[in-house]
Short mmCIF file of C-alpha atoms in Angstrom, two decimals:
data_model
loop_
_atom_site.label_atom_id
_atom_site.label_comp_id
_atom_site.label_asym_id
_atom_site.label_seq_id
_atom_site.Cartn_x
_atom_site.Cartn_y
_atom_site.Cartn_z
CA MET O 590 15.87 -192.89 -47.66
CA ALA O 591 17.09 -190.17 -45.30
CA GLY O 592 14.18 -187.95 -46.15
CA GLY O 593 11.71 -190.74 -45.59
CA ARG O 594 13.30 -191.70 -42.31
CA TRP O 595 13.26 -188.14 -40.72
CA GLY O 596 9.96 -187.05 -42.21
CA PRO O 597 7.59 -188.74 -39.72
CA LEU O 598 9.80 -187.58 -36.82
CA LEU O 599 9.74 -183.91 -37.87
CA THR O 600 6.00 -184.08 -38.37
CA ALA O 601 5.53 -185.45 -34.85
CA LEU O 602 7.70 -182.67 -33.34
CA LEU O 603 5.78 -179.93 -35.12
CA ALA O 604 2.49 -181.40 -33.99
CA ALA O 605 3.68 -181.53 -30.38
CA ARG O 606 4.85 -177.91 -30.52
CA VAL O 607 1.57 -176.75 -31.93
CA ALA O 608 -0.30 -178.57 -29.18
CA VAL O 609 1.83 -176.95 -26.48
CA ALA O 610 1.28 -173.51 -28.03
CA GLU O 611 -2.44 -174.02 -28.14
CA GLU O 612 -2.48 -175.00 -24.48
CA ALA O 613 -0.29 -172.07 -23.39
CA GLY O 614 -2.12 -169.50 -25.52
CA PRO O 615 -5.38 -169.40 -23.54
CA ALA O 616 -3.45 -169.39 -20.28
CA GLN O 617 -1.41 -166.35 -21.30
CA ALA O 618 -4.50 -164.56 -22.60
CA ALA O 619 -6.25 -165.21 -19.32
CA LEU O 620 -3.57 -163.30 -17.36
CA PRO O 621 -4.81 -159.70 -16.88
CA GLU O 622 -2.50 -156.76 -17.66
CA GLU O 623 -1.23 -154.79 -14.66
CA ARG O 624 -3.59 -151.88 -14.07
CA SER O 625 -2.09 -148.39 -13.65
CA TRP O 626 -3.25 -146.49 -10.59
CA VAL O 627 -2.23 -143.14 -12.15
CA ARG O 628 -5.11 -141.37 -13.83
CA PRO O 629 -4.37 -139.62 -17.14
CA MET O 630 -5.63 -136.02 -17.12
CA THR O 631 -6.79 -134.21 -20.25
CA ALA O 632 -8.36 -130.89 -21.13
CA SER O 633 -11.81 -132.48 -20.77
CA ASN O 634 -11.44 -133.93 -17.26
CA TRP O 635 -8.86 -131.69 -15.56
CA THR O 636 -11.59 -129.97 -13.53
CA LEU O 637 -11.76 -133.09 -11.35
CA VAL O 638 -8.73 -131.77 -9.48
CA MET O 639 -10.83 -128.84 -8.24
CA GLU O 640 -12.40 -131.18 -5.66
CA GLY O 641 -10.57 -133.20 -3.05
CA GLU O 642 -6.81 -133.67 -2.77
CA TRP O 643 -4.67 -134.42 -5.82
CA MET O 644 -1.08 -134.76 -6.93
CA LEU O 645 -0.31 -134.14 -10.61
CA LYS O 646 2.77 -134.93 -12.63
CA PHE O 647 3.57 -133.24 -15.95
CA TYR O 648 5.85 -135.29 -18.16
CA ALA O 649 6.91 -135.97 -21.74
CA PRO O 650 7.61 -139.40 -23.25
CA TRP O 651 11.05 -138.32 -24.46
CA CYS O 652 12.12 -136.86 -21.07
CA PRO O 653 14.74 -139.10 -19.27
CA SER O 654 14.08 -137.52 -15.87
CA CYS O 655 10.38 -138.18 -16.25
CA GLN O 656 11.07 -141.84 -17.07
CA GLN O 657 13.22 -142.21 -13.96
CA THR O 658 10.33 -141.17 -11.69
CA ASP O 659 7.65 -143.32 -13.39
CA SER O 660 8.05 -146.27 -11.02
CA GLU O 661 8.10 -144.08 -7.92
CA TRP O 662 5.03 -142.22 -9.13
CA GLU O 663 3.24 -145.50 -9.78
CA THR O 664 4.04 -146.74 -6.26
CA PHE O 665 2.79 -143.45 -4.83
CA ALA O 666 -0.45 -143.78 -6.81
CA ARG O 667 -0.90 -147.41 -5.63
CA ASN O 668 -0.90 -146.18 -2.03
CA GLY O 669 -3.19 -143.27 -2.84
CA GLU O 670 -6.19 -144.87 -1.18
CA THR O 671 -4.23 -145.22 2.06
CA LEU O 672 -3.10 -141.60 1.85
CA GLN O 673 -6.61 -140.50 0.77
CA ILE O 674 -5.26 -138.73 -2.26
CA SER O 675 -5.78 -139.04 -6.01
CA VAL O 676 -2.79 -139.19 -8.35
CA GLY O 677 -2.79 -138.07 -11.98
CA LYS O 678 -0.40 -137.39 -14.82
CA VAL O 679 -0.42 -135.06 -17.85
CA ASP O 680 1.40 -135.65 -21.12
CA VAL O 681 2.50 -132.20 -22.25
CA ILE O 682 2.86 -133.40 -25.85
CA GLN O 683 -0.75 -134.55 -26.04
CA GLU O 684 -2.12 -131.83 -23.75
CA PRO O 685 -0.27 -128.56 -24.44
CA GLY O 686 -3.27 -126.60 -23.16
CA LEU O 687 -2.91 -128.01 -19.66
CA SER O 688 0.82 -127.29 -19.64
CA GLY O 689 0.00 -123.69 -20.51
CA ARG O 690 -2.75 -123.51 -17.87
CA PHE O 691 -0.27 -124.59 -15.18
CA PHE O 692 2.56 -122.66 -16.91
CA VAL O 693 4.91 -125.62 -16.95
CA THR O 694 8.44 -124.64 -18.01
CA THR O 695 10.46 -127.59 -16.67
CA LEU O 696 9.95 -131.36 -16.72
CA PRO O 697 8.99 -133.22 -14.71
CA ALA O 698 6.73 -130.79 -12.83
CA PHE O 699 4.62 -131.72 -9.79
CA PHE O 700 1.58 -129.90 -8.41
CA HIS O 701 -0.51 -130.40 -5.28
CA ALA O 702 -4.20 -129.46 -5.30
CA LYS O 703 -6.47 -129.22 -2.28
CA ASP O 704 -10.09 -128.13 -2.88
CA GLY O 705 -9.14 -126.02 -5.88
CA ILE O 706 -6.05 -124.41 -4.30
CA PHE O 707 -2.87 -125.29 -6.19
CA ARG O 708 0.72 -125.41 -4.96
CA ARG O 709 3.95 -126.28 -6.73
CA TYR O 710 5.84 -129.27 -5.32
CA ARG O 711 9.56 -128.77 -5.83
CA GLY O 712 10.89 -131.83 -4.02
CA PRO O 713 12.25 -135.04 -5.57
CA GLY O 714 9.85 -137.50 -7.17
CA ILE O 715 10.69 -140.25 -4.69
CA TYR O 716 7.93 -142.19 -3.00
CA GLU O 717 9.12 -141.53 0.57
CA ASP O 718 9.36 -137.77 0.01
CA LEU O 719 5.95 -137.67 -1.66
CA GLN O 720 4.41 -139.71 1.17
CA ASN O 721 5.90 -137.43 3.87
CA TYR O 722 4.75 -134.37 1.92
CA ILE O 723 1.14 -135.60 2.26
CA LEU O 724 1.22 -137.18 5.73
CA GLU O 725 3.06 -134.31 7.40
CA LYS O 726 1.10 -131.72 5.42
CA LYS O 727 4.21 -129.92 4.29
CA TRP O 728 2.16 -128.36 1.54
CA GLN O 729 0.68 -125.94 4.08
CA SER O 730 4.01 -124.08 4.26
CA VAL O 731 4.11 -123.61 0.48
CA GLU O 732 2.71 -120.40 -1.02
CA PRO O 733 -0.40 -121.20 -3.09
CA LEU O 734 -0.95 -120.13 -6.67
CA THR O 735 -3.58 -117.41 -6.28
CA GLY O 736 -4.91 -114.59 -8.38
CA TRP O 737 -3.90 -114.59 -12.02
CA LYS O 738 -1.41 -117.44 -11.35
CA SER O 739 -4.16 -119.86 -10.42
CA PRO O 740 -4.83 -122.47 -13.16
CA ALA O 741 -8.54 -121.75 -12.81
CA SER O 742 -8.15 -118.01 -13.48
CA LEU O 743 -9.19 -116.27 -16.67
CA THR O 744 -5.58 -115.33 -17.43
CA MET O 745 -4.41 -118.93 -17.34
CA SER O 746 -7.42 -119.99 -19.42
CA GLY O 747 -6.17 -117.63 -22.13
CA MET O 748 -2.68 -119.02 -21.71
CA ALA O 749 -4.09 -122.54 -22.16
CA GLY O 750 -5.71 -121.45 -25.43
CA LEU O 751 -2.42 -120.05 -26.73
CA PHE O 752 -0.54 -123.22 -25.83
CA SER O 753 -3.25 -125.32 -27.50
CA ILE O 754 -2.91 -123.32 -30.72
CA SER O 755 0.87 -123.63 -30.61
CA GLY O 756 0.56 -127.39 -30.09
CA LYS O 757 -1.73 -127.74 -33.06
CA ILE O 758 0.65 -125.72 -35.22
CA TRP O 759 3.53 -127.94 -34.11
CA HIS O 760 1.60 -131.10 -34.97
CA LEU O 761 0.70 -129.62 -38.36
CA HIS O 762 4.35 -128.75 -39.00
CA ASN O 763 5.36 -132.32 -38.17
CA TYR O 764 2.67 -133.61 -40.49
CA PHE O 765 4.02 -131.49 -43.34
CA THR O 766 7.70 -132.29 -42.77
CA VAL O 767 7.57 -135.93 -41.56
CA THR O 768 4.44 -137.49 -43.04
CA LEU O 769 4.29 -135.59 -46.36
CA GLY O 770 8.04 -135.04 -46.68
CA ILE O 771 7.74 -131.30 -47.39
CA PRO O 772 10.91 -129.24 -46.75
CA ALA O 773 10.92 -127.24 -43.51
CA TRP O 774 11.27 -123.86 -45.28
CA CYS O 775 8.11 -124.58 -47.28
CA SER O 776 6.27 -125.20 -44.02
CA TYR O 777 7.58 -121.91 -42.61
CA VAL O 778 6.46 -120.01 -45.73
CA PHE O 779 3.04 -121.59 -45.45
CA PHE O 780 2.63 -120.48 -41.83
CA ILE O 781 3.85 -116.95 -42.64
CA MET O 782 1.33 -116.57 -45.45
CA ALA O 783 -1.40 -118.07 -43.30
CA THR O 784 -0.62 -115.55 -40.54
CA LEU O 785 -0.79 -112.60 -42.97
CA ILE O 786 -4.04 -113.77 -44.52
CA PHE O 787 -5.57 -114.42 -41.11
CA GLY O 788 -4.60 -110.94 -39.95
CA LEU O 789 -6.15 -109.33 -43.03
CA LEU O 790 -9.35 -111.31 -42.56
CA MET O 791 -9.57 -110.32 -38.90
CA GLY O 792 -9.06 -106.67 -39.81
CA LEU O 793 -11.81 -106.92 -42.43
CA VAL O 794 -14.13 -108.49 -39.87
CA LEU O 795 -13.43 -105.69 -37.39
CA VAL O 796 -14.14 -103.05 -40.05
CA ILE O 797 -17.43 -104.74 -40.96
CA ILE O 798 -18.44 -104.94 -37.29
CA SER O 799 -17.62 -101.27 -36.74
CA GLU O 800 -19.64 -100.29 -39.81
CA CYS O 801 -22.60 -102.31 -38.54
CA PHE O 802 -22.57 -100.69 -35.11
CA TYR O 803 -21.69 -97.18 -36.29
CA VAL O 804 -24.77 -95.10 -37.13
CA PRO O 805 -23.93 -92.05 -39.29
CA LEU O 806 -25.57 -88.76 -38.31
CA PRO O 807 -28.08 -87.05 -40.63
CA ARG O 808 -26.73 -84.36 -42.89
CA HIS O 809 -28.35 -81.43 -41.07
CA LEU O 810 -27.05 -82.71 -37.74
CA SER O 811 -23.57 -83.13 -39.16
CA GLU O 812 -23.72 -79.55 -40.53
CA ARG O 813 -24.83 -78.34 -37.13
CA THR O 814 -22.01 -80.14 -35.48
CA ASP O 815 -19.57 -78.59 -37.95
CA GLN O 816 -20.97 -75.14 -37.25
CA THR O 817 -20.83 -75.74 -33.54
CA ARG O 818 -17.26 -76.89 -33.81
CA ARG O 819 -16.32 -73.85 -35.86
CA SER O 820 -18.05 -71.51 -33.41
CA GLU O 821 -16.25 -73.16 -30.53
CA GLU O 822 -12.94 -72.77 -32.33
CA ALA O 823 -13.70 -69.11 -33.05
CA HIS O 824 -14.70 -68.57 -29.42
CA LYS O 825 -11.49 -70.16 -28.24
CA ALA O 826 -9.50 -67.97 -30.64
CA GLU O 827 -11.27 -64.86 -29.30
CA GLN O 828 -10.56 -65.91 -25.75
CA LEU O 829 -6.90 -66.37 -26.59
CA GLN O 830 -6.79 -62.98 -28.30
CA ASP O 831 -8.50 -61.30 -25.33
CA ALA O 832 -6.07 -62.94 -22.98
CA GLU O 833 -3.14 -61.68 -25.05
CA GLU O 834 -4.62 -58.16 -25.15
CA GLU O 835 -5.15 -58.19 -21.41
CA LYS O 836 -1.59 -59.31 -20.97
CA ASP O 837 -0.35 -56.50 -23.22
CA ASP O 838 -2.51 -53.95 -21.36
CA SER O 839 -1.20 -55.13 -18.04
CA ASN O 840 2.36 -54.81 -19.34
CA GLU O 841 1.66 -51.29 -20.61
CA GLU O 842 0.12 -50.30 -17.28
CA GLU O 843 3.12 -51.67 -15.47
CA ASN O 844 5.43 -49.70 -17.76
CA LYS O 845 3.37 -46.55 -17.23
CA ASP O 846 3.40 -47.02 -13.49
CA SER O 847 7.15 -47.48 -13.56
CA LEU O 848 7.55 -44.31 -15.66
CA VAL O 849 5.30 -42.35 -13.30
CA ASP O 850 7.28 -43.57 -10.34
CA ASP O 851 10.51 -42.52 -12.04
CA GLU O 852 9.08 -39.07 -12.81
CA GLU O 853 7.89 -38.69 -9.23
CA GLU O 854 11.29 -39.63 -7.96
CA LYS O 855 12.86 -37.10 -10.31
CA GLU O 856 10.39 -34.42 -9.17
CA ASP O 857 11.15 -35.22 -5.56
CA LEU O 858 14.84 -34.92 -6.26
CA GLY O 859 14.22 -31.61 -8.12
CA ASP O 860 12.18 -30.26 -5.19
CA GLU O 861 14.96 -31.16 -2.81
CA ASP O 862 17.46 -29.42 -5.08
CA GLU O 863 15.21 -26.34 -5.31
CA ALA O 864 14.82 -26.29 -1.53
CA GLU O 865 18.58 -26.40 -1.11
CA GLU O 866 19.05 -23.65 -3.70
CA ASP O 867 16.39 -21.52 -1.98
CA GLU O 868 18.14 -21.99 1.31
CA GLU O 869 21.44 -21.01 -0.29
CA GLU O 870 19.82 -17.96 -1.92
CA ASP O 871 18.21 -16.94 1.34
CA SER O 872 21.50 -17.29 3.18
CA ALA O 873 23.28 -15.30 0.45
CA ALA O 874 20.61 -12.57 0.52
CA THR O 875 20.88 -12.45 4.30
CA ARG O 876 24.60 -12.05 4.09
CA VAL O 877 24.24 -9.25 1.52
CA ASP O 878 21.72 -7.43 3.72
CA GLU O 879 23.96 -7.77 6.72
CA GLU O 880 26.88 -6.44 4.75
CA ARG O 881 24.84 -3.47 3.57
CA ASN O 882 23.66 -2.70 7.09
CA ASP O 883 27.19 -2.93 8.36
CA ALA O 884 28.34 -0.58 5.61
CA GLN O 885 25.61 1.94 6.50
CA ASP O 886 26.48 1.78 10.19
CA GLN O 887 30.17 2.28 9.54
CA GLY O 888 29.62 5.41 7.43
CA PRO O 889 28.89 7.86 10.38
CA LEU O 890 31.59 6.19 12.43
CA ARG O 891 34.19 7.09 9.84
CA GLU O 892 33.11 10.72 9.86
CA VAL O 893 33.35 10.90 13.63
CA GLN O 894 36.77 9.31 13.58
CA GLU O 895 38.01 11.89 11.09
CA ASP O 896 36.94 14.74 13.43
CA GLY O 897 38.23 13.19 16.64
CA GLU O 898 41.14 11.11 17.65
CA PRO O 899 41.84 8.12 15.55
CA GLU O 900 41.14 4.78 17.14
CA PRO O 901 43.70 2.09 17.24
CA GLU O 902 44.00 0.05 14.12
CA GLU O 903 43.24 -3.14 16.05
CA ASP O 904 39.63 -2.14 16.79
CA THR O 905 38.89 -0.86 13.28
CA PRO O 906 36.51 -3.35 11.50
CA VAL O 907 37.26 -4.34 7.96
CA GLN O 908 34.54 -2.97 5.70
CA PRO O 909 33.51 -4.84 2.54
CA SER O 910 34.39 -3.09 -0.64
CA PRO O 911 31.77 -2.14 -3.21
CA ALA O 912 33.32 -4.61 -5.64
CA ASP O 913 32.66 -7.52 -3.25
CA THR O 914 29.08 -6.39 -2.83
CA GLU O 915 28.56 -6.29 -6.57
CA VAL O 916 30.02 -9.81 -6.97
CA ALA O 917 27.64 -11.17 -4.34
CA GLU O 918 24.69 -9.54 -6.05
CA ASP O 919 25.73 -10.94 -9.42
CA THR O 920 26.00 -14.42 -7.92
CA LEU O 921 22.52 -14.10 -6.42
CA ARG O 922 21.06 -12.98 -9.78
CA GLN O 923 22.68 -15.93 -11.59
CA ARG O 924 21.22 -18.40 -9.09
CA LYS O 925 17.77 -16.89 -9.44
CA SER O 926 17.97 -17.09 -13.25
CA GLN O 927 19.05 -20.76 -13.04
CA HIS O 928 16.18 -21.48 -10.69
CA ALA O 929 13.78 -19.79 -13.10
CA ASP O 930 15.11 -21.91 -15.97
CA LYS O 931 14.63 -25.17 -14.02
CA GLY O 932 11.16 -24.24 -12.90
CA PRO O 933 9.28 -24.84 -16.21
#
């Protein structure tokens, strides 16, 4: 009885609920989703920032700081038409190449671009600060990224390639460890082996390319080159030997010159000694002659004094004795013999 009493009532309530849902369903589907004014940038469309004025934000879905600035960035992008600026965002997880091209090391990171000239915005991600940065043109006081630092440079293009490869390796590692459930150390071993095999293959390719472009010389030309090389080596050896001989000759000549100079100095000293000895001999011979003359002159005087009165002893000159004369002559002979011995 209870079941039969509440059955029609429950059926009526379910029917009414279904009717209300059917009426509300089309109305909710008719409401459009809120459109985002921020344009996602990828590796395929990033060159759009090379024209006009842009503001870019680099973020990651797991970054709390990036999530805190999402609403402010969306408001800034909504007023982009008024500010005459385009606003974009880059997911570094999905686009590692772009993060490498701009060399992003911290999140969130903001960049300003004006006709292909890039500058790093280091202010807060608040709408008022971003608006003043554009209206007051504060970006003009910021040093631009030029040269190899520019995202459009060849260096940063290579950096983008490296970051893209690293991103792909990271995704592959996650696929092995998360999706397939392979242990992490197995994934590391796989990448190590892949790196070794890839290096060997690249080396083999380089060897093949070098063999293709290298043209070996004919045998007779190679023999000629060997002979030429040997002759050049022999010529160099001869030149070295000649240089050593010339050096030895110059040393010998210097030694000879020094010996000659020493001999000349000795001869000069010997000549001076001989001149002094000659002077001494001449003076000795002069003294001997004077003594002899004095002795001859005193002989008659003695005879006269014997016949006449003797003179006072004070005025009588002292005559040299024959013994003194003989000693002087012997000394003169010895000096002459020594001079004769030194002469040869």
